[in-house]
Amino acid sequence: MTIVNSLRSQPDERGHFGAFGGRYVAETLMPLILELERVYKAAKVDQAFHDEFQHLLKHYVGRPNPLYYASRLTESVRAKAEPGKGARIYLKREELNHTGAHKINNCIGQILLARRMGKEKIIAETGAGQHGVATATVAALFGLKCTIFMGAKDVARQQPNVFRMKLLGAEVISVTSGSQTLKDAMNDALRHWVSNVHDTFYIIGTAAGPHPYPEMVRDFQSVIGTETRTQIVEAEGRLPDLLIAPVGGGSNAIGMFHPFLDDADVAMIGVEAAGEGLTGKHAASLAGGASGILHGNRTYLLQDEDGQITEAHSISAGLDYPGIGPEHSWLHEIGRVQYMPITDDEALASFQTLSSLEGIIPALESAHAIAAAEQVAPTMDADKIIVVNLSGRGDKDIFTVAAALGVEI
Amino acid sequence: MDRMATRFAACKAQNRAALITFVTAGDPTPDATGNILDALVEGGADIIELGMPFTDPMADGPAIELANLRSLGAGTKTAHILAIATAFRARHPDVPLVLMGYANPMLVRGADWFAMQVKAAGIDGVICVDVPPEEDAEIGPALRDADIHLIRLATPTTDAVRLPAVLDGASGFLYQVAVAGITGKQQAAHATIEMALARLRPSTDLPIAVGFGVRGPEQAAAIGRIADGVIVGSAIVDIIGSHGGAAAPFVKDFVASLKDALVSAGSLGRAIGRENAA
């Protein structure tokens, strides 16, 4: 039975989430994108596809990963809160996945589609390198040739991940155009794809891009929210009061949120990178951007009055993108999800807090979500429950953090 | 008859393909573009494509990407581009002008605003690279209401199933992309272009112009024998990249060499193409 008025039934058949999403690509790519849509629709209702996906998630990725009650973080929040205040904070441990982030969930799904379509070559774009590593990993697993596009600036600040990708057999192309970050890597990946449509599958890493990517990536990442539902009911006997997840393009956030969208009592906060502050350099496309068209979809973008895309900034390479997935733009406009900006400095502080209190070094992306939790939890009653998506681990970021703290390693 | 149709008809009467040349507005500076456009006309261009620079031109190769960055770096704004077009129209009342670019700069103030400004500037047609027929509602209705041609692209991947969608709402001319790729890179095999044209002819009465990877006179002539128009972009943009503000005479000479080649080549093969298609 179709649920009427479900917030989970987007996008429409043309790939639109309200006024957002769609397919804005060069004509050369359209036939391939329409074929991908057909193949994905068929896979969605194919039990064999689901079985293979689930098998790999369990035995290769290591799912389900734990939902962990962060008692020391909760205590530290309560110490600063008024009596009776300070919500209980749980962490969904996506950082314990193989390759160290949620990115692998989506890559497993998409490589299975690539095989169904008979494509021999895989390309991907990456910012922080987590999606690049995850893509190179699944390409190695299935013996497919892999090329990763990465902005030159990100290549410089994420050397460990660049080396990992190379070890996994991928070619890493350093993109020197534009701002030399994630958006430029995506431009060059699209250029490569349009020139090699016959044999190449593009694994987009976030819930953005032309339809059906935002829907497809969301579906593959929804394993996060689905597991969280089961686990929090086991732990607390009820659904959480608030979900918090970091948002660059927003794949981990939409994966956590989507299974809860119809639960009116579950609030949600997506955390945008406010960089040096919303009046300065930042990457908060909802708080500081406007609706526009880039990289195949209509969504909120950082842009000037002439529609030129402006450069994003975040201490986290993974959030350093001037756009956001179209479903987030829609959820923002209808007010179902609240989006909150967190600055570089706030994220840096929470990076250290979580490391020292819980023995978990979070990715800088995830540290933005922890910072939001630290701000919101003290305002909530002590019997309330927050689940924070710990989307990735921080090994890749230790050099960036050390530099920001003035430490030489 | 509108400027575009008049020009294609005139070329046909001269038994040759139309020469369509592309430059990016504001490259290397907004002030220099007027001279460069005049050089295109003096060299013999029949139709001018004016690129609207964008920060993220993901369907373009390095030559045009650099042109976009040079232009934006020189401070080119949408207002400059419209002023360049308005001034061009005043100097050249009969030369069709097409604005080519990406959706975001075109639609940032709304499609109706854009169509109105384009009309007022004397622009005859628009190519919006990243709005496929599926998203026509973004820009198509506003342009058609203003009697501006929406020029669509057919590519090597546009199959028979898809072609009707591409042609629905297309006007001015059909832009046949010679290669599955970005601008300025590979050259298509001549046989591939011949096949594409033979496939298109029975489906449309629109003039068909071929672009992407057309670098010089010899290749232009070969395509000119079988197509209604030949589009040259990156090769001209490269000249502007090398000579900057002093590029106009070099652009004029190069365009003249393309034009000579088209005139000498004639259009015998095009007639044969039509017979084959019929």
Short mmCIF file of C-alpha atoms in Angstrom, two decimals, chain A residues 14 16 19 21-31 34 177-178 183-184 186-188 190-192 194-197 291-296 298 301 303-310, chain B residues 53-61 65 69 72 76-79 103-105 107-109 129-135 138 153-159 162 166 177 179-182 186:
data_model
loop_
_atom_site.label_atom_id
_atom_site.label_comp_id
_atom_site.label_asym_id
_atom_site.label_seq_id
_atom_site.Cartn_x
_atom_site.Cartn_y
_atom_site.Cartn_z
CA ARG A 14 11.13 13.02 -13.01
CA HIS A 16 12.26 16.22 -8.42
CA ALA A 19 11.36 22.33 -6.64
CA GLY A 21 16.65 17.77 -7.98
CA GLY A 22 16.01 16.95 -11.62
CA ARG A 23 18.46 16.19 -14.41
CA TYR A 24 20.57 19.06 -15.68
CA VAL A 25 23.33 17.52 -17.75
CA ALA A 26 24.73 17.76 -21.26
CA GLU A 27 22.72 15.84 -23.86
CA THR A 28 25.54 13.31 -24.32
CA LEU A 29 24.98 12.02 -20.79
CA MET A 30 21.18 11.83 -20.90
CA PRO A 31 20.80 8.41 -22.56
CA LEU A 34 18.11 7.24 -18.35
CA SER A 177 41.24 23.96 -12.38
CA GLY A 178 39.07 26.42 -10.45
CA LYS A 183 33.48 20.97 -7.02
CA ASP A 184 36.30 21.09 -9.55
CA MET A 186 33.29 16.83 -9.90
CA ASN A 187 33.55 19.02 -13.02
CA ASP A 188 36.49 17.01 -14.28
CA LEU A 190 31.80 14.79 -15.47
CA ARG A 191 34.12 15.82 -18.35
CA HIS A 192 35.81 12.45 -18.27
CA VAL A 194 31.00 12.48 -21.07
CA SER A 195 34.06 11.45 -23.09
CA ASN A 196 33.89 7.79 -22.00
CA VAL A 197 30.17 7.05 -21.61
CA SER A 291 18.50 27.97 -5.28
CA GLY A 292 20.40 27.28 -8.49
CA ILE A 293 21.60 24.63 -10.93
CA LEU A 294 24.98 22.88 -10.74
CA HIS A 295 26.33 19.37 -11.26
CA GLY A 296 23.10 17.98 -12.65
CA ARG A 298 18.69 22.17 -8.82
CA LEU A 301 24.25 26.80 -3.95
CA GLN A 303 26.64 31.86 -5.72
CA ASP A 304 26.86 35.54 -6.55
CA GLU A 305 24.10 37.73 -8.02
CA ASP A 306 25.07 36.64 -11.55
CA GLY A 307 24.78 32.94 -10.76
CA GLN A 308 28.54 32.38 -10.67
CA ILE A 309 29.45 29.72 -8.11
CA THR A 310 31.48 31.10 -5.23
CA PRO B 53 31.14 32.62 -19.00
CA PHE B 54 30.50 30.33 -16.03
CA THR B 55 32.70 29.34 -13.13
CA ASP B 56 31.99 25.63 -13.69
CA PRO B 57 31.80 24.93 -17.44
CA MET B 58 31.72 21.15 -17.11
CA ALA B 59 30.81 20.40 -20.73
CA ASP B 60 33.82 22.34 -22.00
CA GLY B 61 37.44 21.42 -22.57
CA GLU B 65 37.28 26.69 -19.60
CA LEU B 69 38.16 32.04 -16.27
CA LEU B 72 35.40 36.22 -15.12
CA THR B 76 32.77 40.24 -16.71
CA LYS B 77 29.22 40.46 -15.39
CA THR B 78 25.94 39.51 -17.04
CA ALA B 79 25.29 43.23 -17.60
CA ALA B 103 21.69 27.23 -16.79
CA ASN B 104 22.69 28.87 -13.53
CA PRO B 105 23.87 32.27 -14.83
CA LEU B 107 18.26 31.50 -14.77
CA VAL B 108 19.50 33.13 -11.58
CA ARG B 109 17.07 36.05 -12.00
CA VAL B 129 24.21 23.28 -22.37
CA ASP B 130 22.87 21.69 -19.20
CA VAL B 131 19.13 21.91 -19.73
CA PRO B 132 18.06 18.74 -21.57
CA PRO B 133 14.54 18.41 -23.04
CA GLU B 134 13.42 16.76 -19.78
CA GLU B 135 13.92 20.07 -17.96
CA GLU B 138 13.06 25.84 -16.84
CA LEU B 153 22.04 19.59 -29.23
CA ALA B 154 21.98 16.11 -30.70
CA THR B 155 24.96 13.92 -29.85
CA PRO B 156 26.42 10.57 -30.89
CA THR B 157 24.53 9.07 -27.95
CA THR B 158 21.15 10.51 -29.02
CA ASP B 159 19.43 7.40 -30.32
CA ARG B 162 15.38 9.94 -27.87
CA VAL B 166 15.38 16.53 -28.60
CA VAL B 177 27.78 17.41 -31.51
CA VAL B 179 31.94 13.56 -30.65
CA ALA B 180 30.74 12.14 -27.35
CA GLY B 181 32.89 14.38 -25.23
CA ILE B 182 33.75 17.95 -24.29
CA GLN B 186 38.94 14.85 -30.10
#
